[in-house]
Backbone as CSV, one residue per row, in Angstrom:
resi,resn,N_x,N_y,N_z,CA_x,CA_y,CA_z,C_x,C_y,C_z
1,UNK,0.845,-1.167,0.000,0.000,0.000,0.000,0.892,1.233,0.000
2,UNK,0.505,2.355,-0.757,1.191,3.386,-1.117,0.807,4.698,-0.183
3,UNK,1.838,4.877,1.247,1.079,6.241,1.975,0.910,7.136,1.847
4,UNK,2.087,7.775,0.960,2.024,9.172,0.197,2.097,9.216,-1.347
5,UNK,1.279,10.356,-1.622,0.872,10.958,-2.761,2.574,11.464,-3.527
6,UNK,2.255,11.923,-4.665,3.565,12.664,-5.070,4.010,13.887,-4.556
7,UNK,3.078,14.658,-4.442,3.086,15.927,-3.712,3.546,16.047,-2.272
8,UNK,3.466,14.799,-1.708,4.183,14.638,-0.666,3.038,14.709,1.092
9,UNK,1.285,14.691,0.283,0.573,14.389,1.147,-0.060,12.809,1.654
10,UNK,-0.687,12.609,2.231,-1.291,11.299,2.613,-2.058,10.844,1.633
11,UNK,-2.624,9.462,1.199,-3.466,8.929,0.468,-4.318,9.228,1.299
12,UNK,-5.833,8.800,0.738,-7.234,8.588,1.452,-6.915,7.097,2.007
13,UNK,-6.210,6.036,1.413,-5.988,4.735,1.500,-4.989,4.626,3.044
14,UNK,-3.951,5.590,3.052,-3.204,5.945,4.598,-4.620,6.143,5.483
15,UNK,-4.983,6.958,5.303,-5.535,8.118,6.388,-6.868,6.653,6.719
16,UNK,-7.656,5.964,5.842,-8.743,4.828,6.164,-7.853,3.359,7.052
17,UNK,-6.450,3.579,6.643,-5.893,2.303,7.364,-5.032,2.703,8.626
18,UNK,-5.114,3.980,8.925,-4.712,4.342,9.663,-5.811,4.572,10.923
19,UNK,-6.760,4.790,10.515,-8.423,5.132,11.208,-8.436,3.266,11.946
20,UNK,-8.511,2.583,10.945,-8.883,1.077,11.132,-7.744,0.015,11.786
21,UNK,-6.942,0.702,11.554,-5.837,0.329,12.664,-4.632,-0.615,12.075
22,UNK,-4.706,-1.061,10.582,-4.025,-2.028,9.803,-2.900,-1.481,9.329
23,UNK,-2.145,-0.817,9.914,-1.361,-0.396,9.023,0.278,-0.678,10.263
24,UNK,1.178,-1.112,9.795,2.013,-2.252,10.644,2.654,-0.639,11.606
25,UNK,4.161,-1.308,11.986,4.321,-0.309,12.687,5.540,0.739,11.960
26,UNK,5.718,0.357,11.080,6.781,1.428,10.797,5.549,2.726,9.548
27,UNK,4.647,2.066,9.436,3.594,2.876,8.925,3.079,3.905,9.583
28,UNK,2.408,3.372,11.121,1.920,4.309,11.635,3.129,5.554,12.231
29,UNK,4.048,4.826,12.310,4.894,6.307,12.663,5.425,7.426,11.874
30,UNK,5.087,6.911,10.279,5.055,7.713,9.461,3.984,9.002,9.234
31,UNK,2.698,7.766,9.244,1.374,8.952,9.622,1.181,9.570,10.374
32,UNK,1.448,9.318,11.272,2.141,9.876,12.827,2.933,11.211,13.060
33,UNK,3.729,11.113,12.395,5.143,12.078,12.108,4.790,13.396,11.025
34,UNK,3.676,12.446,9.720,3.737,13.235,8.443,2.013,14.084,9.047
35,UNK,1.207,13.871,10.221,0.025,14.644,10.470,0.441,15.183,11.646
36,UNK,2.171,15.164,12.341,2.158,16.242,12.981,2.279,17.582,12.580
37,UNK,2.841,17.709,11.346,3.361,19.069,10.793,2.439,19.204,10.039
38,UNK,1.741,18.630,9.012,0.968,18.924,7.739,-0.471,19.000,8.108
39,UNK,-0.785,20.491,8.124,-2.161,20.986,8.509,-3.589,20.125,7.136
40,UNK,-3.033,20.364,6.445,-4.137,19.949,4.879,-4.404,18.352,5.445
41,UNK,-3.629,17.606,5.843,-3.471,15.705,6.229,-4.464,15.857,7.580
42,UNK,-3.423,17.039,8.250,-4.841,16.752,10.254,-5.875,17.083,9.595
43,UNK,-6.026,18.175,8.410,-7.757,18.201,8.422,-8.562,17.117,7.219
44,UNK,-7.738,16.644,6.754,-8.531,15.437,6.071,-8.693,14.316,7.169
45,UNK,-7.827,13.951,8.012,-7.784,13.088,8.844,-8.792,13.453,9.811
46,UNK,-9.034,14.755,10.738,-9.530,14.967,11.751,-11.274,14.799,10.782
47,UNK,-11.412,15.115,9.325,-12.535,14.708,8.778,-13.408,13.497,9.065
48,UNK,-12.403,12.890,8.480,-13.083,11.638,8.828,-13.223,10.916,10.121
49,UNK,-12.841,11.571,11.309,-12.237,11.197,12.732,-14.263,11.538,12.956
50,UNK,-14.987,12.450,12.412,-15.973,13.539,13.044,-17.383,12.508,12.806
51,UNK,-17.135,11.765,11.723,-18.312,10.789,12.137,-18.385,9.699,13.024
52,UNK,-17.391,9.323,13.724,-16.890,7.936,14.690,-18.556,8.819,16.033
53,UNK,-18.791,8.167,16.759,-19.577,8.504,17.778,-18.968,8.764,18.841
54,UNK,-18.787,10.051,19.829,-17.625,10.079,20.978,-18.282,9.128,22.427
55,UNK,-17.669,8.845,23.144,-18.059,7.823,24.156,-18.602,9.310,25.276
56,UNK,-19.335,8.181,25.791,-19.951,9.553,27.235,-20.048,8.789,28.347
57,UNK,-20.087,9.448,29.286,-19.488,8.671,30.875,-20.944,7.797,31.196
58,UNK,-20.462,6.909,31.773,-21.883,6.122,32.423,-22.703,7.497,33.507
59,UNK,-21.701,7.692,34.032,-22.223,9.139,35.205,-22.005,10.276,35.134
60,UNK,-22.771,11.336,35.174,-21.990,12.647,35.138,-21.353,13.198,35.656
61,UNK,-19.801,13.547,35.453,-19.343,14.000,36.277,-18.652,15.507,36.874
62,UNK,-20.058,16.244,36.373,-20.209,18.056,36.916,-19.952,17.565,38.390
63,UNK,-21.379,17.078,39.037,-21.879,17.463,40.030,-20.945,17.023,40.932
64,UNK,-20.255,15.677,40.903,-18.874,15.532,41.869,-17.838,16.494,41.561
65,UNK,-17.092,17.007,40.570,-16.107,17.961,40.078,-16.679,19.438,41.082
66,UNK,-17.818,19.736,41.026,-18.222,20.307,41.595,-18.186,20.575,43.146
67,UNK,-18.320,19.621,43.633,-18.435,19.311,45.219,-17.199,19.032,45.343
68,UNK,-16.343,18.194,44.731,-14.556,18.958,45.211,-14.394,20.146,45.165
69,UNK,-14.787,20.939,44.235,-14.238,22.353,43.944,-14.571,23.142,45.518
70,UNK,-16.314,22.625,45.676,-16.740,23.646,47.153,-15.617,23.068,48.470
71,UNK,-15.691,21.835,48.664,-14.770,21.306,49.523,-13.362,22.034,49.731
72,UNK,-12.215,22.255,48.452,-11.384,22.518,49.026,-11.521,24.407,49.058
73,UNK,-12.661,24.917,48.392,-12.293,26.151,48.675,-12.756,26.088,50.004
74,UNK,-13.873,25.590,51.030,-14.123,25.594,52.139,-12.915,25.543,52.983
75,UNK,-11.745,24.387,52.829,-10.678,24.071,53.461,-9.832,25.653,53.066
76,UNK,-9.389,25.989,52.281,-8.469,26.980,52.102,-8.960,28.217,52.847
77,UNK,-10.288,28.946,52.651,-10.664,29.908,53.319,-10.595,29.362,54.988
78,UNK,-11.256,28.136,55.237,-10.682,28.121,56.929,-9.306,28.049,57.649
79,UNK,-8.505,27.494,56.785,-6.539,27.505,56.915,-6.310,29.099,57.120
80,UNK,-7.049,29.623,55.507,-6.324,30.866,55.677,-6.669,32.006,56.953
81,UNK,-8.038,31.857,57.022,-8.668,32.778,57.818,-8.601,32.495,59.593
82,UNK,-8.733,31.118,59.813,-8.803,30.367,61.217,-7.687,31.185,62.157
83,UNK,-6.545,30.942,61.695,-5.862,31.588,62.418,-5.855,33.092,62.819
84,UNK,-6.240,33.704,61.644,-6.329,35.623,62.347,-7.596,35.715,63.407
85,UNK,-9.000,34.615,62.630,-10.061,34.962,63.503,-9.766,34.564,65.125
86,UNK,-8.423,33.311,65.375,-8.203,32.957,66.410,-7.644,34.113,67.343
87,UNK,-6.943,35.105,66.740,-5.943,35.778,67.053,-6.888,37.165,67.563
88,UNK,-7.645,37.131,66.679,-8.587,38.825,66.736,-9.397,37.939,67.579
89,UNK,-10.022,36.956,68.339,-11.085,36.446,69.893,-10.208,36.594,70.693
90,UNK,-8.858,36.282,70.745,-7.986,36.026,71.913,-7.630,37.994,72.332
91,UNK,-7.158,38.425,71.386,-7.247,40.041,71.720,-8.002,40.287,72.146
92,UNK,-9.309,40.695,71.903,-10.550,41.095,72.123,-10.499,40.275,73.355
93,UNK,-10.605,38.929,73.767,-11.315,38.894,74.938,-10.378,38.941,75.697
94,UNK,-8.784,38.821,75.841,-7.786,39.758,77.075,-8.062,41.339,77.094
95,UNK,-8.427,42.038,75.795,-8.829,43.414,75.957,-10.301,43.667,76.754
96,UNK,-11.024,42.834,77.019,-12.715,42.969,77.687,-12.193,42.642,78.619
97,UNK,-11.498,41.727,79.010,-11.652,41.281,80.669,-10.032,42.497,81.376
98,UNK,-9.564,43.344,80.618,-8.637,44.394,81.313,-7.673,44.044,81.572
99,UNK,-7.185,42.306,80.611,-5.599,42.650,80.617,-4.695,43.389,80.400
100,UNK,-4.874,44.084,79.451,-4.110,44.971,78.798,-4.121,46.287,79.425
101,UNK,-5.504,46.899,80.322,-5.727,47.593,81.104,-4.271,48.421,82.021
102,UNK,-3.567,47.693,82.584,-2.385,48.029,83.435,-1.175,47.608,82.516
103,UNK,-1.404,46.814,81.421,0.263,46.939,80.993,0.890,48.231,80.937
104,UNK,0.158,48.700,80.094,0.701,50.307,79.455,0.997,51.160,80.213
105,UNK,0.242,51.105,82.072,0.402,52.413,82.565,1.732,51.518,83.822
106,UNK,2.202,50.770,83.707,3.323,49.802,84.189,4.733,50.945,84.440
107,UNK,4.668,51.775,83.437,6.070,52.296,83.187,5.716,54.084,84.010
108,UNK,4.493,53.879,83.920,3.964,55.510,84.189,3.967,55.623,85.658
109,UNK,3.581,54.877,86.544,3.751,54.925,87.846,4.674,54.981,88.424
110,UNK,4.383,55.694,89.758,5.074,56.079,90.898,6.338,55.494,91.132
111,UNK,7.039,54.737,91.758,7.917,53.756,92.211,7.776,53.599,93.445
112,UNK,7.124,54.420,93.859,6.606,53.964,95.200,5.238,52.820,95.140
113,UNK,5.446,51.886,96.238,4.463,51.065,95.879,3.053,51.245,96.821
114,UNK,2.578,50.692,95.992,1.068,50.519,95.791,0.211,50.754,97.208
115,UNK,-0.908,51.640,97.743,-1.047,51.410,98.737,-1.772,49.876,99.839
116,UNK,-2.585,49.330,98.520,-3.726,48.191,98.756,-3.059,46.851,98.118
117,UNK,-3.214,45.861,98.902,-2.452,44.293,98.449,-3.113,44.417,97.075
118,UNK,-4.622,44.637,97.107,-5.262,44.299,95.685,-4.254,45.117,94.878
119,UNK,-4.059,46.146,94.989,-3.152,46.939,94.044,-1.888,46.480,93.384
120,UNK,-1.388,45.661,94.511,0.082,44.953,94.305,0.136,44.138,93.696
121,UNK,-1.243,42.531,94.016,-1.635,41.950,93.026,-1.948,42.185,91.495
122,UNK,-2.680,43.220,91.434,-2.612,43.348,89.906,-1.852,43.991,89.319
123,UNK,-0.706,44.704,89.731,0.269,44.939,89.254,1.351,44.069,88.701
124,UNK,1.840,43.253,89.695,2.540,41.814,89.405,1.803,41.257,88.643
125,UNK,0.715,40.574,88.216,-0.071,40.526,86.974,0.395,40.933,85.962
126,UNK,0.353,42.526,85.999,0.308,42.998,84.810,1.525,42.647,84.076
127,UNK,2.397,42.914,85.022,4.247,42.889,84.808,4.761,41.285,84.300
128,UNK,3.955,40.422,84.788,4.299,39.108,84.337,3.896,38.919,82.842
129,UNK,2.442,38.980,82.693,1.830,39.298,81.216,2.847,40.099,80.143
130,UNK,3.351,41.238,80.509,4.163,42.127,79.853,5.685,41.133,79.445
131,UNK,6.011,40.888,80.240,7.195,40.087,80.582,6.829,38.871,79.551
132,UNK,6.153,38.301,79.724,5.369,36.912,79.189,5.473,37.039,77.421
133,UNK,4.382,38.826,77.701,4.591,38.995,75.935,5.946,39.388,75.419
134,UNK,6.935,40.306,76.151,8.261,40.805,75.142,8.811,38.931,75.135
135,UNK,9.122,37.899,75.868,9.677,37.008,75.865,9.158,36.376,74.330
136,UNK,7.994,36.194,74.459,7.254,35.506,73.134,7.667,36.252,72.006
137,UNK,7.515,37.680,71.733,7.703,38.665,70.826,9.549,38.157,70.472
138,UNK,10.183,38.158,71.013,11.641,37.578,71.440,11.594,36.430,70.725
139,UNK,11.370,35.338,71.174,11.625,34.470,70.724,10.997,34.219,69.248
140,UNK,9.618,34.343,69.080,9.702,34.878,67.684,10.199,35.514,66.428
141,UNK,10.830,36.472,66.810,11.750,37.322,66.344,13.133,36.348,66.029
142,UNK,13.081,35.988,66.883,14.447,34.935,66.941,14.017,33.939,65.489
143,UNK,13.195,33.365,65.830,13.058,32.402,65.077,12.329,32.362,63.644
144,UNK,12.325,33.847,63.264,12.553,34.456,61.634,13.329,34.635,61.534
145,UNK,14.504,35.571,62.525,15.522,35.316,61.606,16.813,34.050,61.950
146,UNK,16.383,33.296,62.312,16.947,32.170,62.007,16.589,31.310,60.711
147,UNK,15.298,31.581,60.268,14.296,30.744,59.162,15.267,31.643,57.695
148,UNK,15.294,33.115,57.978,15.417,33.765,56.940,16.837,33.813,56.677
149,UNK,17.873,33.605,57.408,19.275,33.832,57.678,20.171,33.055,57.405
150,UNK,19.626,31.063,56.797,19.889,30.180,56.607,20.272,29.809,55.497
């Protein structure tokens, strides 16, 4: 069987034994090779490709493609967001109950101490909290630039 024409395109006789599958193997890598480059051959070929019937899924599969899609955007918006919303309750509720109340004025007072135990108590409070946060702030700090410095 003769695959190419003189002109240097495909037969109709290539392009039908190539469809039907008879054509050995040093053939098909010719047709193969000669309808990667040659636009006039893919569209005689892709011609006759257009009456075959295309296969369709036993199930459809929007409505699952779908319900992954909601799933992981659900997961990504809670990763991303979980943590600040954790961060903005924990502020807010040390700022309502008046932790933060005495840090700030820590440095502003007297040095003389306090006249009332209650007074003394929540002072030491405050000073530990303060203490508590530069340590954390600290070690954090530390441990960017150790991440970034590497």
């Amino acid at each position: 069987m003769e695959l190419f024409l003189e002109n240097g395109h495909l037969t109709d006789e290539a392009l039908h034994a190539s469809l039907e599958g008879t054509l050995d193997e040093m053939g098909r890598l010719e047709v193969a090779e000669h309808l990667s480059f040659c636009d006039s051959c893919l569209l005689r070929y892709t011609a006759l490709l257009e009456d075959d019937v295309l296969l369709e899924p036993e199930h459809p599969l929007t409505p699952g493609v779908l319900e992954r899609i909601r799933r992981r955007v659900v997961r990504v918006f809670f990763n991303r967001y979980a943590a600040a919303a954790a961060a903005v309750v924990l502020a807010v509720t040390f700022w309502s109950t008046g932790l933060f109340r005495d840090i700030s004025t820590i440095r502003t007072r007297d040095p003389e101490p306090p006249a009332s135990q209650s007074q003394q108590v929540e002072m030491h409070a405050a000073a530990r909290v303060n203490a508590f946060f530069r340590t954390a702030s600290y070690h954090l700090n530390q441990g960017f630039a150790d991440l970034f410095h590497q």
